[in-house]
Structures are given as C-alpha cells and as structure tokens.
GROMACS .gro file of N, CA and C in nm:
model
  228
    1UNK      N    1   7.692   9.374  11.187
    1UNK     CA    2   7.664   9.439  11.314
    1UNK      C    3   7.778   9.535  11.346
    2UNK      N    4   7.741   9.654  11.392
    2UNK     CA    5   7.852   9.765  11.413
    2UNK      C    6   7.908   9.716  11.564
    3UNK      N    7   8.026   9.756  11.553
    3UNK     CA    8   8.034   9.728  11.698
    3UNK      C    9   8.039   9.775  11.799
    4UNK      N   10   7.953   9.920  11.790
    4UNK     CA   11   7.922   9.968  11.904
    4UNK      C   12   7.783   9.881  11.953
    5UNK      N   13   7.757   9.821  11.876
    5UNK     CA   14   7.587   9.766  11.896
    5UNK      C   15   7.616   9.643  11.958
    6UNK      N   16   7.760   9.562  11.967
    6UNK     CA   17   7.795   9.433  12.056
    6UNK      C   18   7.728   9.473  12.168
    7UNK      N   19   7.707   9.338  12.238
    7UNK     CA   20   7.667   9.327  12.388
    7UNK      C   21   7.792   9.305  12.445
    8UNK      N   22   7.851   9.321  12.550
    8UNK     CA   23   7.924   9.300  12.685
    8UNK      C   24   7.985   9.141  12.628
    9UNK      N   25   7.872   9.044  12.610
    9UNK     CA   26   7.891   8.906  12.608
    9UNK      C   27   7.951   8.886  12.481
   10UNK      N   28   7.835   8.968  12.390
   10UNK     CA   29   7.878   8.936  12.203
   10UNK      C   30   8.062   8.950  12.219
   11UNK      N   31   8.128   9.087  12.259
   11UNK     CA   32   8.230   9.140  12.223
   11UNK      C   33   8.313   9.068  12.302
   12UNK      N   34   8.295   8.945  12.405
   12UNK     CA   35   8.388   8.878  12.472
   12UNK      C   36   8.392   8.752  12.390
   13UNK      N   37   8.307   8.701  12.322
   13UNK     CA   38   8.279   8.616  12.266
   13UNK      C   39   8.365   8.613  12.158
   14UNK      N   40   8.355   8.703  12.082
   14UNK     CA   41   8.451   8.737  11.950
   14UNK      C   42   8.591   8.736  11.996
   15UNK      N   43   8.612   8.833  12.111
   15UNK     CA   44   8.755   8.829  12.173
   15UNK      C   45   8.813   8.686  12.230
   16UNK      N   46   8.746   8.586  12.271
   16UNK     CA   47   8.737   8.436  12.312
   16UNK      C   48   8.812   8.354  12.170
   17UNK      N   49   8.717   8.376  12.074
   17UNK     CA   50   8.751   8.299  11.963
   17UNK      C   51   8.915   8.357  11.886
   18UNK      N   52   8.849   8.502  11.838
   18UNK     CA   53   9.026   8.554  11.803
   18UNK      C   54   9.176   8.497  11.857
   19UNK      N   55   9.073   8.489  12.010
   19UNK     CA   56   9.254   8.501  12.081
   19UNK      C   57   9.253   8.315  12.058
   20UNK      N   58   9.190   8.279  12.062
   20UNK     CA   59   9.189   8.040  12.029
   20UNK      C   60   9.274   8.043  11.929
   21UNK      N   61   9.192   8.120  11.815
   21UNK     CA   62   9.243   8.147  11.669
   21UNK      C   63   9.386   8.171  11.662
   22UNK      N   64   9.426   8.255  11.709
   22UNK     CA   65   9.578   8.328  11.728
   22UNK      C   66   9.678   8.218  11.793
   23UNK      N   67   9.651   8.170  11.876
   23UNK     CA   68   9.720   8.115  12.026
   23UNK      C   69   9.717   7.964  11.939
   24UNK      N   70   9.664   7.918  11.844
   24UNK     CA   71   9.680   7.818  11.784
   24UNK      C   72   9.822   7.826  11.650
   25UNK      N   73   9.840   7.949  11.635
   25UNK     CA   74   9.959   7.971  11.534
   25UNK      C   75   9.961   7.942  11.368
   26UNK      N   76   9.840   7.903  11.352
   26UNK     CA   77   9.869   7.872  11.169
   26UNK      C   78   9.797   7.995  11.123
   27UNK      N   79   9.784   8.109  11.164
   27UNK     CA   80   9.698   8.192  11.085
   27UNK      C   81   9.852   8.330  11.021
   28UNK      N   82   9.779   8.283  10.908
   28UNK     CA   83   9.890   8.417  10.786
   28UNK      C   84   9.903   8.488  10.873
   29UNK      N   85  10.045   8.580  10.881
   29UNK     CA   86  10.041   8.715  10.917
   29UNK      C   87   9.959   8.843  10.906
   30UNK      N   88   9.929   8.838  10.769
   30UNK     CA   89   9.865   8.931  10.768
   30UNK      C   90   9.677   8.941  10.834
   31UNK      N   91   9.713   8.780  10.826
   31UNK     CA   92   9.525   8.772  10.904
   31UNK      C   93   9.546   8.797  11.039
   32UNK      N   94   9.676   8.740  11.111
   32UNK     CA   95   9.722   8.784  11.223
   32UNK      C   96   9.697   8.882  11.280
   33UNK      N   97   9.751   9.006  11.230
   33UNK     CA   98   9.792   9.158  11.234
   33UNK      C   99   9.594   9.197  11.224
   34UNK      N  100   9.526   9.152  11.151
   34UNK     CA  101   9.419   9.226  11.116
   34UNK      C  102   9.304   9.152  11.242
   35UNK      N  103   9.278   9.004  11.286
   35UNK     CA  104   9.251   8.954  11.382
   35UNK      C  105   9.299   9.058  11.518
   36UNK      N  106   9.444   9.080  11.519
   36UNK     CA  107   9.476   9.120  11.620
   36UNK      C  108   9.438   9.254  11.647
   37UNK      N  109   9.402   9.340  11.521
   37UNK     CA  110   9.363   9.507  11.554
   37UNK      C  111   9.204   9.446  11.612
   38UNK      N  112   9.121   9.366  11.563
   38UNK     CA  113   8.969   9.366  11.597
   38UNK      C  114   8.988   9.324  11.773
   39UNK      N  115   9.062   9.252  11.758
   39UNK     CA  116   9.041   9.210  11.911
   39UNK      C  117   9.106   9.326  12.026
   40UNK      N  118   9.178   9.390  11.956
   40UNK     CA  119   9.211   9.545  12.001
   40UNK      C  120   9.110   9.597  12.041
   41UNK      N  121   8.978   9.621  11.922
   41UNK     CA  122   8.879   9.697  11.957
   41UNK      C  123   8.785   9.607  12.026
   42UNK      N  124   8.789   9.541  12.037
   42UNK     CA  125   8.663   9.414  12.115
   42UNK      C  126   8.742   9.482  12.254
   43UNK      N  127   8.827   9.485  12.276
   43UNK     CA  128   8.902   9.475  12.422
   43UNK      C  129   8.867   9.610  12.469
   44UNK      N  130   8.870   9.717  12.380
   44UNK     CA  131   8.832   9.846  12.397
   44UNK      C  132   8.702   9.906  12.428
   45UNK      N  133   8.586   9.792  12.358
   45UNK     CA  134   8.434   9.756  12.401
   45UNK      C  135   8.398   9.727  12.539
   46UNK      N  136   8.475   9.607  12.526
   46UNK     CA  137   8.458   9.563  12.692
   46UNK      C  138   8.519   9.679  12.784
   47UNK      N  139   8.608   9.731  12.766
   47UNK     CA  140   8.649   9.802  12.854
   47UNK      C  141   8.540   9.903  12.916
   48UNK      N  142   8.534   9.991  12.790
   48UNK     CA  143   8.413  10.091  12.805
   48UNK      C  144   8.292   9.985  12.885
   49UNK      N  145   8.223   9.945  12.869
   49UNK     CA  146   8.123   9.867  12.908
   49UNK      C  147   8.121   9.815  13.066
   50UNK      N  148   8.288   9.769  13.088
   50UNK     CA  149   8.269   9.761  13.193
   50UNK      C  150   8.288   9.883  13.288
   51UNK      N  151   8.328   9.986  13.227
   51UNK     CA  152   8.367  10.116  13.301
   51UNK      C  153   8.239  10.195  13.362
   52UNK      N  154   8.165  10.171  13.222
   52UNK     CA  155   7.984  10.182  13.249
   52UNK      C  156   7.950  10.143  13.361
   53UNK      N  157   7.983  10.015  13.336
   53UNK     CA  158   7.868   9.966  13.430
   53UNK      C  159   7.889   9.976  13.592
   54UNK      N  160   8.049   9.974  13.610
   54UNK     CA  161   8.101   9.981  13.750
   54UNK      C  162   8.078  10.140  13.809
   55UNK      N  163   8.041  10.258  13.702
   55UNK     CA  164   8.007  10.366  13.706
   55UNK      C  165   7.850  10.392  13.756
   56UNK      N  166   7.795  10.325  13.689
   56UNK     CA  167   7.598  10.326  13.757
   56UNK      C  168   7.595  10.251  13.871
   57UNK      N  169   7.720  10.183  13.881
   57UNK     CA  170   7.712  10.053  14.014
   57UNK      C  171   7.751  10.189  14.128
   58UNK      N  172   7.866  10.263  14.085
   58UNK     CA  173   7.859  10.355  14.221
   58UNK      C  174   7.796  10.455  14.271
   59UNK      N  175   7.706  10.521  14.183
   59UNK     CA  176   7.591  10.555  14.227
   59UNK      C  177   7.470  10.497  14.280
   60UNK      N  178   7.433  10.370  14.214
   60UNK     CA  179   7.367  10.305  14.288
   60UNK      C  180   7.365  10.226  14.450
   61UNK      N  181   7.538  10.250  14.512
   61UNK     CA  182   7.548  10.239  14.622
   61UNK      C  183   7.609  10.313  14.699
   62UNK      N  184   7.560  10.469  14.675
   62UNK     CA  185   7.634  10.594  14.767
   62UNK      C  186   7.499  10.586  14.848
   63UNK      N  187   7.528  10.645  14.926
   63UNK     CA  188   7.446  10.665  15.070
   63UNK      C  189   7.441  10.810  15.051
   64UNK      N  190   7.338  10.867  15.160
   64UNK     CA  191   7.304  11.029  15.149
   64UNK      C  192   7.398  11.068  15.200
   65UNK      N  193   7.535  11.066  15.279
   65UNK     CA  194   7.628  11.136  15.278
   65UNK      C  195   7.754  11.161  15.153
   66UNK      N  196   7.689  11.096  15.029
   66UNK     CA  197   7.780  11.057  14.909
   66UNK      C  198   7.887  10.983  14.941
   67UNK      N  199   7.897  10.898  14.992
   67UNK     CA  200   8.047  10.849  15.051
   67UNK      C  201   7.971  10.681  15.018
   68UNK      N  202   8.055  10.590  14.939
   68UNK     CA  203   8.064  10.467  14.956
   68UNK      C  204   7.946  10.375  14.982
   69UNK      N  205   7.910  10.306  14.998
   69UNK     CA  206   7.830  10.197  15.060
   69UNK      C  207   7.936  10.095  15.133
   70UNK      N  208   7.924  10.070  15.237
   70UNK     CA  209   8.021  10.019  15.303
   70UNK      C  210   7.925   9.901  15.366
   71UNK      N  211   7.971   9.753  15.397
   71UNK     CA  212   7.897   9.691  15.480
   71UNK      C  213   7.946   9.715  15.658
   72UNK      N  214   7.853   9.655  15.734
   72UNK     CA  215   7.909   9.668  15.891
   72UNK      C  216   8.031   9.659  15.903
   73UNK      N  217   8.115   9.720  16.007
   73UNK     CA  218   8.261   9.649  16.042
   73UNK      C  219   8.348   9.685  15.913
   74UNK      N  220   8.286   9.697  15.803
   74UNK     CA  221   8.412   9.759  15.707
   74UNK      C  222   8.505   9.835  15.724
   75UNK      N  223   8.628   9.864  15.722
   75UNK     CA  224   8.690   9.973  15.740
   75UNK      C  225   8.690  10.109  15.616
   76UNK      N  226   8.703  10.202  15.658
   76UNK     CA  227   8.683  10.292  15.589
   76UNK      C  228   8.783  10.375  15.463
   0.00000   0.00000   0.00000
C-alpha cells in the first residue's frame, strides 16, 4: 500500500506500533534509523490530513459575513 493511500487511522496505527517498537530499545540501529524515517513520514501523513480536514472544517463553519462561526456569548 502506497502511503499516500493510508487512512488518517491506518497512518496512526503504523506510527502507534513504530514508536512501542522503538521505545522498547532492542531494535538494531540501523532498523532504528529506518523505522524512524517511516514514522517521519506517517507523522507527515497525519499532519497533512489533519490540516485537510481542519481546512473543509472552516469553511464549513463561516457564516455569510466570512468571519468564523462563533457560538452565543463567544468573544470575538
């Protein structure tokens, strides 16, 4: 599976296990170093993904003056 094609969940999932993997200490260096670039890019997945999504989230709550969605009493 490429990993632009991860889901949100898939690419946290992988990043979940790597970092168990790591944080447990018996893994070779060099599996280390190569674990540690993937979870680089898993982290770089999620990122994008969540950047997405908090991006359609603020359009989906601008109001017709383009400004915010605010609840009552919010300050501005």
């Amino acid at each position: 599976m490429k990993k632009e094609e991860l889901s949100f969940e898939q690419a946290m999932e992988q990043l979940e296990k790597i970092t168990a993997r790591l944080e447990e200490g018996d893994v070779p260096l060099e599996e280390a170093l190569e674990e540690y670039k993937r979870g680089m890019e898993l982290s770089a997945i999620c990122h994008s993904k969540l950047k997405k999504a908090e991006d359609e989230l603020a359009k989906l709550v601008t109001n017709e003056g383009d400004q915010p969605y605010r609840l009552d009493g919010e300050d501005a």
